[in-house]
PDB file of C-alpha atoms in Angstrom:
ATOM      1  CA  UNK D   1     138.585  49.462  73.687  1.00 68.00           C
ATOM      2  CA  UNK D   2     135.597  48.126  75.205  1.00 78.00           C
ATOM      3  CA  UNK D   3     134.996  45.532  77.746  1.00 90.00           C
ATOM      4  CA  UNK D   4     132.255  43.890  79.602  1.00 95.00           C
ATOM      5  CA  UNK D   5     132.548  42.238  82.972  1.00 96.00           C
ATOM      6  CA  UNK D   6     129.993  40.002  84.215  1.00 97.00           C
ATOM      7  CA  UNK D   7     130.988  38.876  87.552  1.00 95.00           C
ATOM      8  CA  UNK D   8     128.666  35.955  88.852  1.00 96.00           C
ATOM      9  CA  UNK D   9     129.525  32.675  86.375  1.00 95.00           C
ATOM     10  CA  UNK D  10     126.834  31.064  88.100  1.00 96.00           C
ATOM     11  CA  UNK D  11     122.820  32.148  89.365  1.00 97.00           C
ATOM     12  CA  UNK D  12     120.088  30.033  90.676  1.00 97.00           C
ATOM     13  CA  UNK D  13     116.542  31.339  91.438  1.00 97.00           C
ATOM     14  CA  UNK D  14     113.373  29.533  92.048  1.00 97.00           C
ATOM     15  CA  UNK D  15     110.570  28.989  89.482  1.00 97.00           C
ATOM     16  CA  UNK D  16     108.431  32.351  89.675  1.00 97.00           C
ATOM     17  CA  UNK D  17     110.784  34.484  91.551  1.00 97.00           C
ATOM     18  CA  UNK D  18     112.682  37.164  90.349  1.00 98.00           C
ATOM     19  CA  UNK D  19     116.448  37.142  89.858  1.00 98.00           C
ATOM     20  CA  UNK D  20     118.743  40.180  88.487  1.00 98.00           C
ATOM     21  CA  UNK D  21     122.057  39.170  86.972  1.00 98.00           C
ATOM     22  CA  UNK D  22     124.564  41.826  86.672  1.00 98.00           C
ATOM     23  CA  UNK D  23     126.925  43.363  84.005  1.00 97.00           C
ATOM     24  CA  UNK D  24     129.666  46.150  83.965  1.00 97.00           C
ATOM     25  CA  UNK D  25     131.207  47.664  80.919  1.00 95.00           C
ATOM     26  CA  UNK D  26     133.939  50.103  79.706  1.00 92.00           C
ATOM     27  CA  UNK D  27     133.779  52.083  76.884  1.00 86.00           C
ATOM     28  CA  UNK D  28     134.713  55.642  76.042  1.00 83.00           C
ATOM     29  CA  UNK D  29     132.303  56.661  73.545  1.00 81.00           C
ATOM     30  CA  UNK D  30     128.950  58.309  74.749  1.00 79.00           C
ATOM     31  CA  UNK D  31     126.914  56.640  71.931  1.00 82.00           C
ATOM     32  CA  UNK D  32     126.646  52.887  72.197  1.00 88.00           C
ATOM     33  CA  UNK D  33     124.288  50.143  72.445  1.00 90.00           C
ATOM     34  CA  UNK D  34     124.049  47.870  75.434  1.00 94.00           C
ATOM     35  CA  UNK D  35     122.337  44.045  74.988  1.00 95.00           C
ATOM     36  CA  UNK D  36     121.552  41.223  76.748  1.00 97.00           C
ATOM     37  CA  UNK D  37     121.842  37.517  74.595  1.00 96.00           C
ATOM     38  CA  UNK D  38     120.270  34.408  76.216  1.00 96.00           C
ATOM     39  CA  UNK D  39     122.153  30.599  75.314  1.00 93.00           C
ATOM     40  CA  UNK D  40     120.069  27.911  76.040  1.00 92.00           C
ATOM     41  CA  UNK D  41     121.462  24.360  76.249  1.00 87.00           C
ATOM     42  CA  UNK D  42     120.660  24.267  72.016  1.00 84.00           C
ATOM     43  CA  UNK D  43     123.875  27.141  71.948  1.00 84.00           C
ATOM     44  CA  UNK D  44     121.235  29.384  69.875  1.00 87.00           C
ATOM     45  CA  UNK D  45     121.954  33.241  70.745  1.00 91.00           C
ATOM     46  CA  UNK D  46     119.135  34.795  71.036  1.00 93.00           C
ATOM     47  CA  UNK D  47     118.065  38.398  72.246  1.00 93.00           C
ATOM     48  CA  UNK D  48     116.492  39.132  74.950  1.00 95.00           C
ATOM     49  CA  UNK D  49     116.497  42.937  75.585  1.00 94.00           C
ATOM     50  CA  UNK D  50     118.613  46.147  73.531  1.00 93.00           C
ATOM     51  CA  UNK D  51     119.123  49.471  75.511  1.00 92.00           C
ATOM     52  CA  UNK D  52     120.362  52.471  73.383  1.00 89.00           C
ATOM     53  CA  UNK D  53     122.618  54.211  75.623  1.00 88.00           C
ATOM     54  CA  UNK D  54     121.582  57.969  74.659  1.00 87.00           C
ATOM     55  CA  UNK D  55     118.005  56.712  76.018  1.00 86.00           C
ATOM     56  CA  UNK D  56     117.360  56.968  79.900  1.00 84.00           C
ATOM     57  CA  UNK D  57     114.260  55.005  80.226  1.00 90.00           C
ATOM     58  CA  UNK D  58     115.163  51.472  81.104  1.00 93.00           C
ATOM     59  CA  UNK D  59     114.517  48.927  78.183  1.00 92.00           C
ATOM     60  CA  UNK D  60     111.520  46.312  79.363  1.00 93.00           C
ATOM     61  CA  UNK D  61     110.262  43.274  77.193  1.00 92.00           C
ATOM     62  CA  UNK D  62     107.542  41.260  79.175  1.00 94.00           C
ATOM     63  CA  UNK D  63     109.149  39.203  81.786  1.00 96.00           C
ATOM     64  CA  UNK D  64     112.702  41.226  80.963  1.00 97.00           C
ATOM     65  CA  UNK D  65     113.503  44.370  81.910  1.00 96.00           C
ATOM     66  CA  UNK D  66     117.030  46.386  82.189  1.00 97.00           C
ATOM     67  CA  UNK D  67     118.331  48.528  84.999  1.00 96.00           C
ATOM     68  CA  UNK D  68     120.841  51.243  82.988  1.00 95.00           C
ATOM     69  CA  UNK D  69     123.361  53.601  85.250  1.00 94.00           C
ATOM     70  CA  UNK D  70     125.114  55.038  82.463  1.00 92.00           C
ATOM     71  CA  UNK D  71     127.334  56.917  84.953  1.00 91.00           C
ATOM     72  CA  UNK D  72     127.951  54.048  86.836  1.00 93.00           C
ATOM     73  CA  UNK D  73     128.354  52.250  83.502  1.00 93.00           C
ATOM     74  CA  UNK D  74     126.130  49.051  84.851  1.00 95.00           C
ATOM     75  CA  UNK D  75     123.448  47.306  82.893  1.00 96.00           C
ATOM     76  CA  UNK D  76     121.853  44.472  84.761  1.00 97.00           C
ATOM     77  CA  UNK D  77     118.562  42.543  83.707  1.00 98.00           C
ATOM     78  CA  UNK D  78     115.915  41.578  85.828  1.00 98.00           C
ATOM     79  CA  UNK D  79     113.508  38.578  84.933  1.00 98.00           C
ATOM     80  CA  UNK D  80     110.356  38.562  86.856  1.00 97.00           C
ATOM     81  CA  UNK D  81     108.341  35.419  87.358  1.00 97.00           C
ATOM     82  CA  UNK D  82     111.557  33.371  86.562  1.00 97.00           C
ATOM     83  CA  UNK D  83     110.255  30.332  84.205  1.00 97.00           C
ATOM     84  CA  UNK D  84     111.802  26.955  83.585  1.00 96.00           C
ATOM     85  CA  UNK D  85     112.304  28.109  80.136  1.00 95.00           C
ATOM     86  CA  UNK D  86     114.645  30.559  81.376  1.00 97.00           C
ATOM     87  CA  UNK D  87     117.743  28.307  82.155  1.00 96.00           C
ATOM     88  CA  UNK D  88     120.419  29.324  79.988  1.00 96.00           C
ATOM     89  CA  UNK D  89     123.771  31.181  79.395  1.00 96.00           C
ATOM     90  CA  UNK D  90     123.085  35.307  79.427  1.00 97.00           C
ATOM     91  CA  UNK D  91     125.706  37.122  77.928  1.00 97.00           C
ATOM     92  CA  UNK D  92     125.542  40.965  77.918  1.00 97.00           C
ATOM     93  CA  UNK D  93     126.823  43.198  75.333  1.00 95.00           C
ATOM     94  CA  UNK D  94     128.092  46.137  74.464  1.00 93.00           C
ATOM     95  CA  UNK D  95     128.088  47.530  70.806  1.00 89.00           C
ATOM     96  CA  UNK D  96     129.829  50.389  69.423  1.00 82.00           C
ATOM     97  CA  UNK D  97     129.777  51.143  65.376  1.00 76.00           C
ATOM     98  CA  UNK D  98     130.019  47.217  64.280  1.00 76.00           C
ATOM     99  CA  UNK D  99     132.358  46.590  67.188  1.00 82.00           C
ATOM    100  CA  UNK D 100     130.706  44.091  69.662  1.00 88.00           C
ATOM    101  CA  UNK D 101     132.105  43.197  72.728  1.00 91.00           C
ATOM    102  CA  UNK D 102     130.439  39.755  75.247  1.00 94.00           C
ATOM    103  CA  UNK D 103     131.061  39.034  78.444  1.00 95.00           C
ATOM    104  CA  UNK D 104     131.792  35.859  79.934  1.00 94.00           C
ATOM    105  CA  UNK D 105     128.192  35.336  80.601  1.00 96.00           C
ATOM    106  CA  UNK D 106     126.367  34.182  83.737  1.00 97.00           C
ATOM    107  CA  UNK D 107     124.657  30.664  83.985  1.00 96.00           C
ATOM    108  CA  UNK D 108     121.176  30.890  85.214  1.00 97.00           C
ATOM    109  CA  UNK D 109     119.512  27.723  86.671  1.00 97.00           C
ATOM    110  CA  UNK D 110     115.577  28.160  87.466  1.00 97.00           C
ATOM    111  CA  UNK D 111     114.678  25.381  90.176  1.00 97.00           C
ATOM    112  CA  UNK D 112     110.864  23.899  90.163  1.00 95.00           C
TER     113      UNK D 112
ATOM    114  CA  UNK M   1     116.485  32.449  54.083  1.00 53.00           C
ATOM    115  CA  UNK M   2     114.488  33.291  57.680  1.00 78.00           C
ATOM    116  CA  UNK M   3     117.385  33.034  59.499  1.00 91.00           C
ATOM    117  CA  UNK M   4     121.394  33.077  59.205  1.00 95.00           C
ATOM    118  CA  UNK M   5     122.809  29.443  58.422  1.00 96.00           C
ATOM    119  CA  UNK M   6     125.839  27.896  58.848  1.00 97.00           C
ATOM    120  CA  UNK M   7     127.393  25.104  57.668  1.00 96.00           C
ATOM    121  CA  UNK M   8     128.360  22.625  58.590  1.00 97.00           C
ATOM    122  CA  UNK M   9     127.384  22.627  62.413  1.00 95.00           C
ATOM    123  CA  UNK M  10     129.931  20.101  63.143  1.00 96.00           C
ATOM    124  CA  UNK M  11     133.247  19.779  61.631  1.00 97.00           C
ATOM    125  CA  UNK M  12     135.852  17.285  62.962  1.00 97.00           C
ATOM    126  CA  UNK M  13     139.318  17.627  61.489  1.00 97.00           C
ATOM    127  CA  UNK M  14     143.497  16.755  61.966  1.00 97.00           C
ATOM    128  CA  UNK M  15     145.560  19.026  63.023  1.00 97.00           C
ATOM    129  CA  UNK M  16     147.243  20.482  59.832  1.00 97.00           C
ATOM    130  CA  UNK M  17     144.166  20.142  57.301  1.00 98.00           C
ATOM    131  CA  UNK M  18     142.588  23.315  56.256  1.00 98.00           C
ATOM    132  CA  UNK M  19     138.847  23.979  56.937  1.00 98.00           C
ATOM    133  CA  UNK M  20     136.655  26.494  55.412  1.00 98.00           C
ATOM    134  CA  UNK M  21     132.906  27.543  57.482  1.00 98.00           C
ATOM    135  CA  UNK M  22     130.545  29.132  55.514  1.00 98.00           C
ATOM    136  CA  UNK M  23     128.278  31.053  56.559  1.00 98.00           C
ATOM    137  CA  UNK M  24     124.507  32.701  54.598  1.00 97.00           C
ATOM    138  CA  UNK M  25     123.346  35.706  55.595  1.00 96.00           C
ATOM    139  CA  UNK M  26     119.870  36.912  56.203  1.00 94.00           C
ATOM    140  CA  UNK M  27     118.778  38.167  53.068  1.00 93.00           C
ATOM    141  CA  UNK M  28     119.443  41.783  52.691  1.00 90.00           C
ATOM    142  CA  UNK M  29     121.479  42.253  55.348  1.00 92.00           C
ATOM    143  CA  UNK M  30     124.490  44.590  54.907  1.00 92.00           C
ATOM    144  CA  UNK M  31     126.727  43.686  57.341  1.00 92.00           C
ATOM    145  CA  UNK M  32     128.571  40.164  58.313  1.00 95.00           C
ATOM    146  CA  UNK M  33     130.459  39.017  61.492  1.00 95.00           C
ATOM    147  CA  UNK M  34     132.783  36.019  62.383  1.00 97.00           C
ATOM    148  CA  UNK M  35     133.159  35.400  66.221  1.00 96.00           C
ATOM    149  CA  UNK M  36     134.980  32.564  68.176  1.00 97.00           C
ATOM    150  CA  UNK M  37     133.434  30.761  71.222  1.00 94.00           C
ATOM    151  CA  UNK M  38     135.414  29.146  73.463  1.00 91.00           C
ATOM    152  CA  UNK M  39     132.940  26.246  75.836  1.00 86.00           C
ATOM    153  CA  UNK M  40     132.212  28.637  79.166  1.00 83.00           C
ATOM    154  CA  UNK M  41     132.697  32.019  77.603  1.00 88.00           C
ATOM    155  CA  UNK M  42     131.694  34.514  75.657  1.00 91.00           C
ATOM    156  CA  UNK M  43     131.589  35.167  71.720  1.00 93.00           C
ATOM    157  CA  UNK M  44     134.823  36.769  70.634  1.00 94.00           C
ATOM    158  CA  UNK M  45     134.713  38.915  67.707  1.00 92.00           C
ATOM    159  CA  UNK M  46     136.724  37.675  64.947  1.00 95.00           C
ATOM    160  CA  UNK M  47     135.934  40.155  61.888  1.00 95.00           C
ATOM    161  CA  UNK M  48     133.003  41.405  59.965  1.00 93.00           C
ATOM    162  CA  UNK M  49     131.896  42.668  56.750  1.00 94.00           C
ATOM    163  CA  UNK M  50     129.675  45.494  55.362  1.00 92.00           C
ATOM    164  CA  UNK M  51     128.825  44.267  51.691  1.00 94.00           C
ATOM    165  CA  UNK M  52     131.679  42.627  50.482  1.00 95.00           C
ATOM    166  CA  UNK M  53     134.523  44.782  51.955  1.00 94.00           C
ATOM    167  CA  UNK M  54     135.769  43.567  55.091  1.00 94.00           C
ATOM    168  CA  UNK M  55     135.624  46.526  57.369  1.00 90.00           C
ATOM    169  CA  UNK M  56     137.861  45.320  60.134  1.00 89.00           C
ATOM    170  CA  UNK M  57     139.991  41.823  60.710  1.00 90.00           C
ATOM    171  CA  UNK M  58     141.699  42.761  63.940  1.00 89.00           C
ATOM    172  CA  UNK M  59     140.314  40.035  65.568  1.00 92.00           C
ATOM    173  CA  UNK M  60     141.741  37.367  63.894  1.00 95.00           C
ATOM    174  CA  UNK M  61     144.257  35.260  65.880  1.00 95.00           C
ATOM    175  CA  UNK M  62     146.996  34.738  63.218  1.00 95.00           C
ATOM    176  CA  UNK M  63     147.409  34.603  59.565  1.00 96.00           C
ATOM    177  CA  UNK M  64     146.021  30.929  59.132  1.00 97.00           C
ATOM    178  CA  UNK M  65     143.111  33.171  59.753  1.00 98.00           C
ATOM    179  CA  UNK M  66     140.968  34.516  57.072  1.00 97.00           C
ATOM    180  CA  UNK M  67     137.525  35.431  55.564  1.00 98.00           C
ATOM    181  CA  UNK M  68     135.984  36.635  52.573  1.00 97.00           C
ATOM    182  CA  UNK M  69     132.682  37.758  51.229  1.00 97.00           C
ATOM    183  CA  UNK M  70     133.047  38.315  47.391  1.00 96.00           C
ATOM    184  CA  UNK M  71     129.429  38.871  46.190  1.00 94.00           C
ATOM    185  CA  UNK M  72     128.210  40.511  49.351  1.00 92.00           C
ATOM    186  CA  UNK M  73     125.875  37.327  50.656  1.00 94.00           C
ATOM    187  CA  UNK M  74     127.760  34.379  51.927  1.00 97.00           C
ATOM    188  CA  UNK M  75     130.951  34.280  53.749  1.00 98.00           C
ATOM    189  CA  UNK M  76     133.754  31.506  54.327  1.00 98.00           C
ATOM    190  CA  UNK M  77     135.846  31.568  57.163  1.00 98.00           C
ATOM    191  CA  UNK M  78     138.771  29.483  56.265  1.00 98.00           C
ATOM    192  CA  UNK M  79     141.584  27.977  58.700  1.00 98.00           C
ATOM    193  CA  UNK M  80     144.524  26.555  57.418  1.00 98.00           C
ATOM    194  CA  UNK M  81     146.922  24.391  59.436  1.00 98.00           C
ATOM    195  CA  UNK M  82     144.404  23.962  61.685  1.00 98.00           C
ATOM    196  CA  UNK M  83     145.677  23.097  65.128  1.00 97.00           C
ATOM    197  CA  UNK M  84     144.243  21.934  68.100  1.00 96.00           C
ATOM    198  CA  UNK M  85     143.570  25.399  69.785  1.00 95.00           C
ATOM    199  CA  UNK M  86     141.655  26.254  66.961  1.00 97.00           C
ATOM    200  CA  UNK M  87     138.409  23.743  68.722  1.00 97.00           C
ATOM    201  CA  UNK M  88     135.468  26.029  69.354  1.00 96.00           C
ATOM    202  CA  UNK M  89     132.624  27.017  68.083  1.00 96.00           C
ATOM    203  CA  UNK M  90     132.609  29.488  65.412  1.00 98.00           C
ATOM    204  CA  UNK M  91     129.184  31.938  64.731  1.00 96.00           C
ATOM    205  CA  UNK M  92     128.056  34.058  62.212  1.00 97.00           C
ATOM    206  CA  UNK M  93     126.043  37.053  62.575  1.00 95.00           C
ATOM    207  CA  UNK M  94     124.558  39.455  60.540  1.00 94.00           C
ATOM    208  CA  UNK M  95     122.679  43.039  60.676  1.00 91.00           C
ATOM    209  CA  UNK M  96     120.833  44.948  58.654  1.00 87.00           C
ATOM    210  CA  UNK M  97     122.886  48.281  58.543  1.00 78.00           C
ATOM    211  CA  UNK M  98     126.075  48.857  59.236  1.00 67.00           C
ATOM    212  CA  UNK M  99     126.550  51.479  62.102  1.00 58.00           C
ATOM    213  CA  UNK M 100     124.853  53.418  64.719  1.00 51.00           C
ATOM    214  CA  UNK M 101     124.129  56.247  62.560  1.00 47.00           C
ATOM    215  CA  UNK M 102     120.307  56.153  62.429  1.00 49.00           C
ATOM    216  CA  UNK M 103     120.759  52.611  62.794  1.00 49.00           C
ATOM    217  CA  UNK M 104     117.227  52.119  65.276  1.00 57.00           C
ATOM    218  CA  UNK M 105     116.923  48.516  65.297  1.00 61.00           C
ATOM    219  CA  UNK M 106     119.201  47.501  62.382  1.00 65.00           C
ATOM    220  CA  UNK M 107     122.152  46.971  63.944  1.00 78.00           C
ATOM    221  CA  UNK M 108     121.057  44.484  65.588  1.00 85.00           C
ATOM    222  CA  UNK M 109     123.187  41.217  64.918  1.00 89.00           C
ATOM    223  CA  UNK M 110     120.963  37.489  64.810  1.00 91.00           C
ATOM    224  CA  UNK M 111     123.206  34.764  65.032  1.00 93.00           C
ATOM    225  CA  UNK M 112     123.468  31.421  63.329  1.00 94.00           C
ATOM    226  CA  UNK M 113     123.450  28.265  65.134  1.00 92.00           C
ATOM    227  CA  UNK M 114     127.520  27.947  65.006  1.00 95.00           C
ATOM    228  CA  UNK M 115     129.852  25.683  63.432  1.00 97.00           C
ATOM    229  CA  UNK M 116     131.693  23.316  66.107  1.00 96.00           C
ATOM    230  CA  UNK M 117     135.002  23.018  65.014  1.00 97.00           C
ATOM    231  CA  UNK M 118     136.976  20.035  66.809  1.00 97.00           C
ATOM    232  CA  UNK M 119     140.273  19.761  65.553  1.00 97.00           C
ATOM    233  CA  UNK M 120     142.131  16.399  66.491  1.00 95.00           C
TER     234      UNK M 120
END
C-alpha cells in the first residue's frame, strides 16, 4: 500500500520569498510517479509539477521546482518568488499503475 | 468537452434518499476515477475505470456505494441511503491511458470541479 505524509498543515511565506513545503511517501514498487496538486480557495485541483520516479533530475516548472531523494523517499517543492496567487491547499501525490494516493495537504498563505 | 465536468456541483439531500453524481470525461480519455474529499484533507480514492470496466472498487466505503460507466464516457456515482457521513465533496478525474507502461504524460489525472454533497 502506499501512503503519503505531509507533515506541516499549515505554511506562511512572504510575497517574493521562497518557501519549500515538504512530503514523505511509502511505497514498495521502484516505478511510480510522484505529483504535486495545488487547491485554491475555488477547490479546483490543479497540477503543479509531475516527477517520474525512475528519473533523477529534479522536475522544475517556472516558479516550481521538486527536490526528489528517492532513497530517502522525500519529494518536497520549492516555489521561488512566492506570489499572491500562490495561496492555496498543495497536496502531493503518489501514483502507482491507476492507484493514486494524496496527502493531507499543506495550507500555504503568501503575505503582501 | 475541454475539461472534465461534473454535475451537479452542489447537491443537498435527507438522509435516506439516494443520489446519483455524474461525472463527463475528457474526451478520449481511457481511464475514470471517483475520489472522496473530506473539508481539510486530502482526495481519497474511491474507484476508477479504464473504458467501461471498472478496474478496481476497493475504495468504496460500503455497499450503498457504487459506480458505473456503461458506454465508456460518462460515469454516475450513485449513493443510496445516503447518510449524514456521506457530506463531502466528491471529484472525478480522468487520464488518458491507463497505466505506467509507456504512459509519459498520459497518466496524468485532471480533475473536475467536484460535486458537494451535503446530506441533511
Amino acid at each position: 500500500a502506499q501512503t503519503v505524509t505531509q507533515s506541516q498543515p499549515e505554511m506562511s511565506v512572504q510575497e517574493a520569498e521562497t518557501v519549500t513545503l515538504s512530503c514523505t511517501y511509502d511505497t514498495s514498487e521502484s516505478n511510480y510517479y510522484l505529483f504535486w496538486y495545488k487547491q485554491p480557495p475555488s477547490r479546483q485541483m490543479i497540477l503543479v509539477i509531475r516527477q517520474e520516479a525512475y528519473k533523477q533530475q529534479n522536475a522544475t516548472e517556472n516558479r516550481f521546482s521538486v527536490n526528489f531523494q528517492k532513497a530517502a523517499k522525500s519529494f518536497s517543492l520549492k516555489i521561488s518568488d512566492s506570489q499572491l496567487g500562490d495561496t492555496a491547499m498543495y497536496f502531493c501525490a503518489s501514483q502507482r499503475n491507476n492507484d493514486m494516493r494524496f496527502g493531507a495537504g499543506t495550507r500555504l498563505t503568501v503575505k503582501p | 468537452g475541454a475539461g472534465v465536468s461534473q454535475s451537479p456541483r452542489y447537491k443537498v439531500t435527507k438522509r435516506g434518499q439516494d443520489v446519483a453524481l455524474r461525472c463527463d470525461p475528457i474526451s478520449g480519455h481511457v481511464s475514470l476515477y471517483w475520489y472522496r474529499q473530506a473539508l481539510g484533507q486530502g482526495p481519497e480514492f474511491l474507484t476508477y475505470f479504464n473504458y467501461e470496466a471498472q478496474q478496481d472498487k476497493s475504495g468504496l466505503p460500503n455497499d450503498r456505494f457504487s459506480a458505473e460507466r456503461p458506454e465508456g464516457s460518462i460515469s454516475t456515482l450513485t449513493i443510496q441511503r445516503t447518510e449524514q457521513r456521506d457530506s463531502a465533496m466528491y471529484r472525478c478525474a480522468s487520464s488518458l491511458s491507463p497505466g505506467l507502461a509507456g504512459a509519459r504524460a498520459k497518466n496524468i489525472q485532471y480533475f473536475g470541479a467536484g460535486t458537494r454533497l451535503s446530506v441533511l
